[in-house]
Coordinates of C-alpha atoms in Angstrom, one line a residue:
Chain A
M1 CA 93.7 2.7 26.0
S2 CA 95.2 3.4 29.7
I3 CA 93.1 5.7 32.1
T4 CA 94.8 8.2 34.6
I5 CA 92.9 9.3 37.5
R6 CA 94.6 12.5 39.6
S7 CA 93.7 13.8 42.7
I8 CA 89.8 13.5 42.1
H9 CA 87.9 14.8 45.5
K10 CA 83.9 15.0 44.9
T11 CA 81.2 16.6 47.6
F12 CA 77.5 16.0 47.4
G13 CA 76.1 19.1 49.6
S14 CA 78.2 18.3 52.7
Y15 CA 78.8 14.6 52.1
R16 CA 82.5 13.7 50.7
A17 CA 81.9 11.2 48.2
L18 CA 85.9 11.2 46.8
E19 CA 88.7 12.8 48.7
D20 CA 91.7 13.6 46.8
V21 CA 91.9 9.9 44.6
S22 CA 94.1 8.9 41.8
L23 CA 94.5 5.8 39.8
D24 CA 96.6 4.6 36.9
V25 CA 94.7 1.6 35.2
P26 CA 96.8 -0.3 32.8
D27 CA 96.1 -0.4 28.6
G28 CA 94.2 -3.7 28.1
S29 CA 93.3 -4.4 31.8
L30 CA 90.7 -5.7 33.5
T31 CA 90.5 -3.8 37.0
A32 CA 87.9 -4.0 40.1
L33 CA 86.7 -1.2 42.2
L34 CA 86.2 -3.0 45.3
G35 CA 84.2 -1.5 48.4
P36 CA 81.7 -1.3 50.8
S37 CA 78.3 0.6 49.8
G38 CA 79.5 4.2 50.8
S39 CA 83.3 4.1 49.9
G40 CA 82.8 6.1 47.1
K41 CA 83.3 3.2 43.9
T42 CA 80.4 4.3 41.4
T43 CA 80.5 7.8 42.4
L44 CA 84.6 7.2 40.9
L45 CA 83.2 5.2 37.9
R46 CA 81.0 8.0 37.4
I47 CA 83.5 10.6 36.9
V48 CA 85.2 8.7 34.8
A49 CA 82.5 8.1 32.6
G50 CA 81.7 11.7 32.5
L51 CA 78.1 11.6 34.2
E52 CA 79.4 12.6 37.0
F53 CA 81.8 15.9 37.5
A54 CA 84.5 16.4 39.6
D55 CA 84.7 19.3 42.5
D56 CA 86.8 22.3 40.6
G57 CA 90.2 21.5 41.3
P58 CA 93.4 19.9 40.1
G59 CA 91.9 16.7 39.7
K60 CA 91.4 15.1 36.3
V61 CA 91.2 12.4 34.3
L62 CA 93.6 11.1 31.4
F63 CA 92.7 8.6 28.7
H64 CA 95.6 7.3 26.7
G65 CA 97.5 11.0 28.3
E66 CA 94.9 12.7 26.7
D67 CA 93.1 15.0 29.9
V68 CA 89.1 14.4 29.4
S69 CA 87.6 15.7 32.6
G70 CA 86.1 18.8 30.2
I71 CA 84.6 16.1 27.6
P72 CA 81.1 15.2 28.3
A73 CA 80.7 11.5 28.4
G74 CA 78.8 11.1 25.1
K75 CA 82.3 12.4 23.7
R76 CA 84.6 10.3 25.2
G77 CA 84.1 7.1 24.0
V78 CA 83.2 5.4 26.8
G79 CA 81.2 2.3 26.7
F80 CA 78.7 2.5 30.3
V81 CA 76.8 -0.9 31.4
F82 CA 74.3 -0.2 34.3
Q83 CA 73.8 -2.2 37.2
H84 CA 69.9 -2.4 36.4
Y85 CA 70.7 -2.5 32.5
A86 CA 69.2 0.7 31.9
L87 CA 68.0 -1.0 28.6
F88 CA 64.9 1.0 26.5
K89 CA 62.1 -0.8 27.3
H90 CA 60.1 0.1 24.3
M91 CA 62.7 -0.8 21.8
T92 CA 63.7 -4.4 20.7
V93 CA 67.5 -5.6 21.4
G94 CA 68.2 -4.8 17.9
E95 CA 67.1 -1.1 18.4
N96 CA 69.2 -1.3 21.5
I97 CA 72.3 -2.0 20.4
A98 CA 71.7 0.2 17.4
F99 CA 71.2 3.5 19.5
G100 CA 74.6 4.9 19.7
L101 CA 74.6 4.6 15.7
T102 CA 71.8 5.6 14.7
T103 CA 72.2 8.6 17.2
L104 CA 75.7 9.9 15.4
P105 CA 75.3 12.8 13.3
R106 CA 73.9 12.5 9.2
S107 CA 77.5 12.7 8.0
K108 CA 79.0 10.4 10.5
R109 CA 76.0 7.3 10.5
P110 CA 76.7 4.1 8.7
K111 CA 74.4 3.0 6.4
K112 CA 71.5 1.3 7.3
A113 CA 72.5 -2.5 5.8
E114 CA 76.2 -1.8 7.8
I115 CA 74.0 -0.7 11.0
G116 CA 72.6 -4.1 10.5
D117 CA 75.3 -6.0 9.9
R118 CA 77.3 -4.5 13.5
V119 CA 74.6 -5.6 15.5
R120 CA 74.2 -9.0 14.2
E121 CA 78.2 -9.2 14.3
L122 CA 78.0 -8.0 18.6
L123 CA 74.7 -10.4 19.0
K124 CA 77.4 -13.2 18.1
L125 CA 79.9 -11.4 20.3
V126 CA 77.5 -11.8 23.2
K127 CA 76.2 -14.9 22.3
L128 CA 72.8 -13.6 21.6
E129 CA 71.9 -14.8 18.2
G130 CA 69.1 -14.3 16.5
L131 CA 67.2 -12.3 19.3
D132 CA 67.2 -8.8 17.9
K133 CA 64.0 -8.7 17.0
R134 CA 62.8 -9.3 20.9
R135 CA 61.8 -7.0 24.1
P136 CA 64.2 -6.6 26.6
H137 CA 61.4 -7.7 29.2
E138 CA 61.1 -10.5 27.1
L139 CA 64.9 -11.6 28.1
S140 CA 66.4 -13.2 31.5
G141 CA 68.5 -10.8 34.0
G142 CA 72.1 -12.9 32.1
Q143 CA 70.6 -11.9 28.6
R144 CA 70.1 -8.5 29.4
Q145 CA 73.2 -7.7 31.0
R146 CA 75.0 -8.7 27.2
V147 CA 72.6 -6.8 26.1
A148 CA 73.1 -4.1 27.6
L149 CA 77.1 -4.7 27.0
A150 CA 76.8 -5.1 23.3
R151 CA 75.2 -1.9 22.7
A152 CA 77.8 -0.3 25.4
L153 CA 80.4 -2.2 22.7
A154 CA 78.3 -0.7 19.2
I155 CA 80.1 2.7 19.4
K156 CA 83.5 1.6 19.8
P157 CA 84.1 2.8 22.5
K158 CA 88.0 3.4 24.0
V159 CA 87.3 1.8 27.2
L160 CA 85.1 -0.2 29.2
L161 CA 82.7 0.6 32.5
L162 CA 80.7 -1.8 34.3
D163 CA 78.8 -0.5 37.5
E164 CA 77.7 -3.7 39.8
P165 CA 77.6 -5.7 36.2
F166 CA 76.6 -8.9 38.4
G167 CA 74.5 -7.5 41.1
A168 CA 71.0 -8.0 40.2
L169 CA 72.0 -11.6 39.0
D170 CA 71.3 -14.9 41.0
A171 CA 74.3 -17.0 41.8
Q172 CA 74.6 -19.3 39.5
V173 CA 73.8 -17.1 36.2
R174 CA 76.6 -14.9 38.4
K175 CA 79.2 -16.9 38.2
D176 CA 78.8 -18.1 34.3
L177 CA 78.6 -14.8 33.3
R178 CA 81.9 -13.9 35.5
R179 CA 84.1 -16.4 34.0
W180 CA 82.3 -15.5 30.6
L181 CA 83.4 -11.8 30.8
R182 CA 86.9 -13.0 32.0
V183 CA 87.0 -14.7 28.7
F184 CA 85.8 -12.2 26.8
H185 CA 87.9 -9.6 28.4
D186 CA 91.5 -11.4 27.2
E187 CA 89.3 -11.8 23.5
I188 CA 88.8 -8.1 23.0
G189 CA 91.4 -6.5 24.9
L190 CA 89.9 -3.5 26.1
T191 CA 90.3 -1.8 29.1
T192 CA 87.8 -2.6 31.0
L193 CA 87.2 -0.7 35.3
F194 CA 84.5 -2.2 37.0
V195 CA 82.7 -1.8 40.6
T196 CA 82.1 -4.3 42.7
H197 CA 81.3 -5.1 46.6
D198 CA 82.2 -8.9 46.3
Q199 CA 85.3 -9.6 47.3
E200 CA 85.3 -13.1 45.6
E201 CA 84.2 -11.3 42.1
A202 CA 87.1 -9.0 42.3
L203 CA 89.1 -11.3 43.4
E204 CA 88.5 -14.1 40.7
L205 CA 88.3 -11.8 38.0
A206 CA 90.3 -8.9 38.2
D207 CA 94.3 -8.3 36.9
Q208 CA 94.3 -5.4 39.2
V209 CA 92.1 -4.9 42.3
V210 CA 91.4 -0.9 44.1
V211 CA 90.1 -1.8 47.6
M212 CA 88.3 1.6 48.8
R213 CA 87.0 2.7 51.8
N214 CA 85.7 6.3 52.9
A215 CA 85.9 8.2 49.4
R216 CA 89.7 7.0 49.6
I217 CA 91.7 4.4 47.6
E218 CA 93.3 1.9 50.5
Q219 CA 95.1 -0.2 48.7
V220 CA 96.1 -1.1 44.7
G221 CA 97.5 -4.2 44.0
T222 CA 97.0 -7.6 42.2
P223 CA 94.4 -10.0 43.5
Q224 CA 97.5 -12.5 45.2
E225 CA 99.3 -9.0 46.2
I226 CA 95.8 -7.6 48.1
Y227 CA 94.8 -10.9 49.7
D228 CA 98.6 -12.0 50.8
Q229 CA 99.7 -8.4 52.1
P230 CA 96.2 -6.9 53.2
R231 CA 97.8 -2.8 54.0
S232 CA 95.3 -2.3 56.7
P233 CA 92.7 -4.6 59.3
F234 CA 90.4 -3.0 57.3
V235 CA 91.5 -4.6 53.7
Y236 CA 92.0 -7.8 56.3
E237 CA 88.2 -7.6 57.2
F238 CA 86.6 -6.5 54.0
L239 CA 88.0 -9.8 52.2
G240 CA 87.0 -12.2 54.7
N241 CA 87.6 -15.5 55.7
V242 CA 89.6 -14.3 58.3
N243 CA 90.2 -14.7 62.2
K244 CA 90.8 -11.7 64.2
V245 CA 92.4 -12.5 67.3
A246 CA 92.8 -9.8 70.2
L247 CA 96.3 -10.3 72.1
N248 CA 95.5 -8.1 74.4
E249 CA 93.8 -5.0 74.6
N250 CA 94.5 -2.7 71.4
S251 CA 96.2 -5.5 69.5
N252 CA 95.0 -7.6 67.3
Q253 CA 96.0 -10.3 65.1
Y254 CA 94.5 -11.7 61.7
I255 CA 94.7 -15.2 60.4
R256 CA 93.3 -16.9 57.6
P257 CA 91.6 -20.2 58.7
H258 CA 93.5 -22.4 56.2
E259 CA 96.9 -20.4 58.0
I260 CA 96.6 -22.3 61.3
E261 CA 98.0 -25.5 62.0
V262 CA 96.4 -28.3 63.8
C263 CA 98.0 -30.7 66.4
F264 CA 96.4 -32.9 69.4
A265 CA 96.5 -31.9 72.8
A266 CA 99.0 -33.9 73.5
E267 CA 101.2 -32.0 71.5
H268 CA 100.9 -28.6 72.9
D269 CA 103.8 -26.5 73.5
P270 CA 102.8 -23.4 75.0
A271 CA 105.4 -21.1 73.7
N272 CA 104.3 -21.3 70.5
G273 CA 100.4 -22.8 70.3
K274 CA 97.0 -22.2 72.3
L275 CA 94.8 -24.7 73.8
A276 CA 91.3 -25.1 71.9
K277 CA 87.9 -27.0 72.1
I278 CA 86.5 -27.8 68.9
H279 CA 83.1 -26.3 69.3
H280 CA 81.6 -27.2 65.2
L281 CA 82.8 -29.4 62.6
F282 CA 81.6 -28.7 59.1
S283 CA 82.9 -31.0 56.3
A284 CA 80.6 -31.2 53.3
G285 CA 83.3 -30.5 50.7
P286 CA 86.8 -30.4 49.7
V287 CA 88.0 -28.5 52.7
A288 CA 86.9 -28.7 56.6
T289 CA 85.9 -26.1 58.5
L290 CA 85.7 -26.4 62.4
T291 CA 84.7 -23.8 64.9
V292 CA 87.0 -23.8 67.8
R293 CA 86.8 -22.1 71.0
L294 CA 90.0 -21.1 73.1
E295 CA 90.1 -20.6 76.5
D296 CA 89.5 -17.3 76.7
G297 CA 86.4 -17.5 75.1
Q298 CA 87.6 -16.3 71.4
F299 CA 86.2 -18.1 68.7
L300 CA 88.0 -18.9 65.8
D301 CA 87.7 -20.5 62.3
V302 CA 90.1 -23.4 61.3
E303 CA 90.5 -25.0 57.8
L304 CA 92.6 -28.1 57.0
S305 CA 91.7 -30.5 54.5
R306 CA 89.5 -33.8 54.6
K307 CA 92.4 -35.8 54.5
Q308 CA 93.9 -33.9 57.4
L309 CA 90.9 -34.4 59.5
D310 CA 90.6 -37.8 59.0
D311 CA 94.3 -38.6 60.1
L312 CA 93.4 -36.7 62.9
A313 CA 90.4 -38.5 63.5
L314 CA 89.0 -35.4 65.2
D315 CA 85.4 -34.7 66.6
V316 CA 83.0 -32.3 68.3
G317 CA 83.9 -31.8 72.5
D318 CA 87.9 -32.7 71.7
E319 CA 90.7 -30.5 73.0
I320 CA 93.5 -29.8 70.1
S321 CA 96.5 -27.8 70.0
L322 CA 96.4 -24.5 67.4
K323 CA 99.6 -22.9 66.1
L324 CA 98.5 -19.3 64.9
G325 CA 102.0 -18.5 63.8
S326 CA 103.6 -15.2 63.2
A327 CA 100.8 -13.6 60.6
A328 CA 100.3 -9.7 60.3
P329 CA 99.2 -8.1 63.6
Chain B
M1 CA 33.8 -23.7 46.3
S2 CA 35.6 -22.6 49.5
S3 CA 39.0 -24.4 48.5
T4 CA 39.3 -21.7 45.8
H5 CA 38.3 -19.0 48.5
H6 CA 41.2 -16.3 48.3
V7 CA 41.6 -15.1 52.2
T8 CA 41.1 -11.7 51.5
T9 CA 37.8 -12.2 50.2
E10 CA 34.4 -11.7 51.7
S11 CA 31.3 -13.8 52.3
K12 CA 28.5 -13.8 49.4
P13 CA 26.2 -11.5 51.5
V14 CA 28.9 -9.1 52.3
R15 CA 29.8 -8.9 48.5
L16 CA 26.6 -8.2 47.3
L17 CA 25.9 -5.7 49.4
L18 CA 28.7 -3.8 49.5
I19 CA 28.1 -3.9 45.5
A20 CA 24.8 -2.8 45.8
V21 CA 25.9 0.7 48.0
A22 CA 28.5 1.3 45.3
A23 CA 25.4 0.4 42.5
F24 CA 23.4 2.9 44.6
I25 CA 25.7 5.6 45.1
L26 CA 27.1 5.4 41.5
S27 CA 23.6 5.9 40.0
L28 CA 22.0 8.2 42.4
F29 CA 25.1 11.0 42.1
L30 CA 26.1 10.5 39.1
L31 CA 23.7 8.8 36.4
L32 CA 20.8 10.1 37.7
P33 CA 22.1 13.9 36.8
L34 CA 23.4 12.4 33.7
I35 CA 20.5 11.5 32.7
A36 CA 18.4 14.2 34.1
V37 CA 20.7 17.1 31.7
F38 CA 20.0 15.0 28.7
A39 CA 16.0 14.4 30.1
E40 CA 15.5 18.1 30.6
A41 CA 17.2 19.4 27.4
L42 CA 15.3 17.6 25.2
R43 CA 11.9 18.4 26.9
R44 CA 10.4 20.0 24.5
G45 CA 11.6 18.2 21.8
W46 CA 14.4 18.2 18.9
E47 CA 13.6 21.2 17.1
L48 CA 14.0 23.6 20.1
F49 CA 17.2 21.8 21.8
L50 CA 18.6 22.0 18.0
A51 CA 18.0 26.1 18.0
S52 CA 19.5 26.6 21.3
L53 CA 22.7 25.2 20.2
K54 CA 22.7 26.5 17.3
E55 CA 21.9 30.3 18.7
E56 CA 24.8 32.5 18.2
E57 CA 25.5 33.4 21.9
A58 CA 25.7 29.8 22.6
W59 CA 28.0 29.1 19.2
S60 CA 30.3 31.5 20.4
A61 CA 30.4 30.6 23.9
V62 CA 31.8 26.9 22.0
K63 CA 34.2 28.8 20.3
L64 CA 35.3 30.5 23.1
T65 CA 35.6 27.3 25.0
L66 CA 37.5 25.4 22.4
M67 CA 39.7 28.2 22.1
A68 CA 40.4 28.9 25.6
A69 CA 41.6 24.9 26.2
G70 CA 43.1 25.2 22.8
L71 CA 45.5 27.4 23.8
S72 CA 45.6 26.4 27.4
V73 CA 46.7 22.8 27.0
P74 CA 49.3 23.0 24.7
L75 CA 50.8 25.3 27.6
N76 CA 50.2 23.6 29.7
T77 CA 51.8 20.5 28.6
L78 CA 54.6 22.0 28.2
F79 CA 55.2 23.4 31.2
G80 CA 54.0 20.0 33.1
L81 CA 56.8 17.8 30.7
S82 CA 59.3 21.0 32.0
A83 CA 58.4 20.9 35.0
A84 CA 58.5 17.1 35.3
W85 CA 61.4 16.5 34.2
L86 CA 62.8 19.4 36.4
V87 CA 62.0 17.8 39.4
T88 CA 62.6 14.1 38.7
K89 CA 65.9 14.1 36.8
F90 CA 67.3 16.8 38.7
R91 CA 68.1 17.7 42.4
F92 CA 68.4 21.5 43.6
R93 CA 67.8 23.3 46.0
G94 CA 64.5 24.8 46.4
R95 CA 63.1 21.4 44.9
A96 CA 60.7 20.6 47.8
F97 CA 59.4 24.0 47.3
L98 CA 58.6 23.7 43.4
L99 CA 56.3 20.6 44.3
S100 CA 54.6 22.3 46.8
L101 CA 54.1 25.4 44.3
I102 CA 53.1 23.1 41.5
D103 CA 49.8 21.8 43.5
L104 CA 49.0 25.5 44.6
P105 CA 46.2 25.5 42.4
F106 CA 44.7 22.6 43.4
A107 CA 44.7 24.0 47.3
V108 CA 43.5 27.6 46.2
S109 CA 40.3 28.4 45.6
P110 CA 39.6 28.9 42.3
V111 CA 37.4 32.0 42.4
I112 CA 40.6 34.1 44.7
A113 CA 43.1 32.4 41.6
G114 CA 40.5 34.7 39.3
M115 CA 40.8 37.6 41.6
V116 CA 44.6 37.6 41.8
W117 CA 44.6 38.3 38.1
V118 CA 42.1 41.3 38.6
L119 CA 44.1 42.6 41.3
L120 CA 47.1 42.5 38.8
F121 CA 45.9 43.3 35.4
G122 CA 42.3 44.8 36.1
A123 CA 41.2 48.3 35.8
H124 CA 42.4 49.2 39.5
G125 CA 44.9 46.6 39.6
W126 CA 48.9 46.8 39.9
F127 CA 49.6 46.8 36.3
G128 CA 46.1 48.1 35.2
P129 CA 47.1 51.4 34.0
W130 CA 49.9 50.6 31.8
L131 CA 48.2 47.9 30.1
A132 CA 45.3 50.3 29.7
E133 CA 47.7 53.3 28.5
H134 CA 49.2 50.5 25.8
D135 CA 45.4 49.5 25.3
I136 CA 46.1 46.3 26.0
R137 CA 43.5 43.9 27.2
I138 CA 43.9 41.0 29.3
I139 CA 40.7 40.9 32.1
F140 CA 37.3 40.9 30.5
A141 CA 38.8 39.9 27.4
L142 CA 40.5 36.3 26.3
P143 CA 43.7 36.7 27.6
G144 CA 42.4 36.7 30.9
I145 CA 40.0 33.8 30.9
V146 CA 43.4 31.7 29.2
I147 CA 46.0 32.8 31.9
A148 CA 43.2 32.1 34.9
T149 CA 42.4 28.3 32.7
V150 CA 46.2 27.6 33.0
F151 CA 46.8 28.5 36.7
V152 CA 43.4 26.3 37.4
T153 CA 44.9 23.4 35.0
F154 CA 48.4 23.9 35.7
P155 CA 49.0 20.4 38.0
F156 CA 47.4 17.9 35.9
V157 CA 50.2 17.3 33.2
A158 CA 52.8 17.8 35.8
R159 CA 51.0 15.7 39.0
E160 CA 50.5 12.5 36.3
L161 CA 53.9 12.8 35.4
I162 CA 56.2 13.0 38.2
P163 CA 55.2 10.0 40.0
L164 CA 55.6 7.9 36.7
M165 CA 59.3 9.6 36.1
E166 CA 60.5 9.0 39.9
S167 CA 59.8 5.9 39.3
Q168 CA 61.6 5.1 36.0
G169 CA 64.5 6.7 37.6
A170 CA 67.1 8.6 34.9
D171 CA 69.2 5.7 34.2
Q172 CA 67.9 5.1 31.0
E173 CA 68.8 8.8 30.1
E174 CA 72.2 8.5 31.5
A175 CA 72.7 5.4 29.3
A176 CA 71.7 7.3 26.3
V177 CA 74.0 10.0 27.1
T178 CA 76.6 7.7 27.2
L179 CA 75.8 6.6 24.2
G180 CA 76.0 10.0 22.2
A181 CA 72.9 11.4 22.1
G182 CA 72.2 15.2 22.5
G183 CA 69.2 16.4 25.0
W184 CA 66.3 16.4 21.7
R185 CA 67.0 12.8 21.1
I186 CA 66.9 11.5 24.3
F187 CA 64.3 13.5 25.4
R188 CA 62.3 12.2 21.8
S189 CA 63.2 8.7 22.0
V190 CA 64.2 7.6 25.7
T191 CA 61.6 9.6 28.0
L192 CA 58.6 10.6 25.6
P193 CA 57.7 6.8 24.9
S194 CA 58.0 6.1 28.4
I195 CA 55.9 7.9 29.3
K196 CA 53.5 8.8 26.6
W197 CA 50.4 6.9 28.4
G198 CA 50.8 9.3 31.6
L199 CA 51.2 12.2 29.2
M200 CA 48.1 11.7 27.4
Y201 CA 46.2 10.5 30.2
G202 CA 47.5 14.2 32.1
V203 CA 46.7 16.2 29.0
L204 CA 42.7 14.6 28.7
L205 CA 42.2 15.8 32.0
C206 CA 43.9 18.9 31.8
N207 CA 41.6 19.4 28.8
A208 CA 38.1 18.1 30.5
R209 CA 38.8 20.9 33.0
A210 CA 40.2 23.8 31.0
M211 CA 36.5 23.4 29.1
G212 CA 34.6 23.2 32.7
E213 CA 36.6 25.4 34.5
F214 CA 33.8 27.8 36.0
G215 CA 35.5 29.9 38.8
A216 CA 38.1 31.7 38.0
V217 CA 37.3 32.3 34.7
S218 CA 33.8 33.6 36.0
V219 CA 35.7 36.7 37.8
V220 CA 37.9 37.4 35.2
S221 CA 35.4 37.0 32.3
G222 CA 32.8 39.5 32.8
H223 CA 30.4 37.9 31.4
I224 CA 29.7 39.7 28.0
R225 CA 27.0 38.0 26.2
G226 CA 28.9 36.7 23.3
E227 CA 32.2 38.0 23.9
T228 CA 33.7 37.1 27.1
N229 CA 31.1 34.0 27.8
T230 CA 32.7 30.3 27.6
L231 CA 30.6 27.6 27.8
P232 CA 30.0 26.9 31.4
L233 CA 29.6 30.6 31.8
H234 CA 26.8 30.8 29.1
I235 CA 24.9 28.1 31.1
E236 CA 24.7 29.9 34.4
V237 CA 23.4 32.8 32.3
L238 CA 20.9 30.7 30.4
Y239 CA 19.5 29.2 33.7
N240 CA 19.2 32.1 35.7
E241 CA 17.1 33.6 33.0
Y242 CA 14.8 30.4 33.5
Q243 CA 15.7 29.3 29.9
F244 CA 15.6 25.6 31.1
S245 CA 16.0 23.8 27.9
A246 CA 18.5 26.4 26.4
A247 CA 20.6 25.9 29.5
F248 CA 20.1 21.8 29.5
A249 CA 21.4 21.9 25.5
C250 CA 24.2 23.7 26.0
A251 CA 25.0 21.6 29.3
T252 CA 25.1 18.6 27.4
I253 CA 27.7 19.4 25.3
L254 CA 30.4 19.9 28.7
A255 CA 28.2 16.0 29.3
L256 CA 29.2 14.7 26.0
L257 CA 32.9 15.7 26.4
A258 CA 33.0 14.0 29.8
L259 CA 32.0 10.9 28.4
V260 CA 34.4 11.4 25.4
T261 CA 37.0 12.2 28.1
L262 CA 36.3 9.1 30.0
G263 CA 36.1 6.9 26.6
I264 CA 39.9 7.5 25.8
K265 CA 41.0 7.5 29.2
S266 CA 39.9 3.9 29.7
L267 CA 41.2 3.3 26.3
V268 CA 44.4 4.9 27.0
E269 CA 44.9 2.3 30.2
H270 CA 43.7 -0.3 28.8
L271 CA 46.4 0.3 25.6
S272 CA 49.0 1.0 28.3
G273 CA 47.6 -2.0 30.6
H274 CA 48.8 -3.9 27.5
T275 CA 52.5 -2.2 27.2
S276 CA 52.7 -1.9 30.9
N277 CA 54.2 -5.4 30.9
S278 CA 57.6 -4.2 30.3
R279 CA 57.8 -2.2 33.4
H280 CA 59.5 -5.0 35.6

């Protein structure tokens, strides 16, 4: 089910959290809302969920073309996973997952046995079979996250919303769970919107990345588009792994470390190259990173393959020539 | 031995000294008076002790005290819960003001708290003539005693719950909302279970204070023997009339109540300590 967001404004007192935000989340996609803290991404997610309401005005949220702006969160059919899971601490895992079903009015509530079956089915889906009698505090962070996901899925939501889903996990679990979520999404095909401040996570996981900044959307595109054609210096810098080269007082050139060509100082051509000195060299891994110093004192990062590094036989203190190409200013 | 020493541990003589000081102060100010109450009450034997408790005026004071506490504790539980819910789950203008208003009864002298009600509802008070016309008695009657008690004991439940609910945030409630739960269901199966021990503790303290309240109640009650004297007021009357054994006999009831409250309180703390592991 697609999500359509049209001209949403949101202020908290005098603070502007969202300003004229419009966005289309295609049916079945996995979309990331990416931005620094305070960019409005979580507020946008909460407005889609109905946990927050947009300011009065023309703004609206549509699910599959149907306006849901006035529908309360509990009736929108959204599965919401909170950053810190928000599991019900005094309930077992099974009771947590069943909550959305046991809370239905008697006429719509499935029979006890059916609820039990559904809970087991969901536990299997999130790979936590047999843990239904445990309490949340007996689980690891990654397991809690998956219980929260199963609980959100129990109500058969039309869309799935995740707030910083991996924010509270350590690096290794994060990586595993990220891969698992991608496979999981491809299996169930539920339209999913997630918030993250981690550009690597957004680029690796999402079909569509929405970069937000200061209450507005900065750029929308596939990870490839966002990475290859950043529309603004902000996107360039926020995606990271980029050199900012000052050309003169008020213009900069952005160039990624792997886009810089390295040759011997002897082959230097002043017309389209810059002389630099190797300041630091890091080569543990498939890619070597050089930190070099230009003649005007600026530092740049340069990436090359190990083979290239070996062929050039470079070392700290060597003079080299760099071709910065004609990347976007 | 020294290898097991923790950096923050004092040397043995210092520790013993501190323990001794604490034990001395505790026995002087707490244990000794408690023993004195019971000793004094039983000095002239069990028979007089029991007779003093069976006396009609004593009995009516006990009933009045139970009634006042029985009405004001549920009211304050309700008020305290709503106030705590309001200030912790919502942000609104005047929230800070409301928070300090909740503390007002703690800050104001109980005598003033009593006099305010006399000023409002007394015969010469603002609403006095109107109340007299409609034959409603508030001051020198049960309603006044309940109002004064409610006022004085208002902060106990709210104060106990606010820090607790503040620290828990609204995440679990919001999760329940997205899962389709209504307000009552959220309160009953999400909020209440996570605050139940704090709530019980607050209610206990509130009850102990409600039964023991003297100042504010003394002002509004009018000291009508057998009618508007609560247990603490009755004890004072007996004491002023030099009926020491009877006064102390009644005082044992309040002392026992305090002991029972403390007992339940430590039980509650013990039980909640076991479940607080689930708070991470």
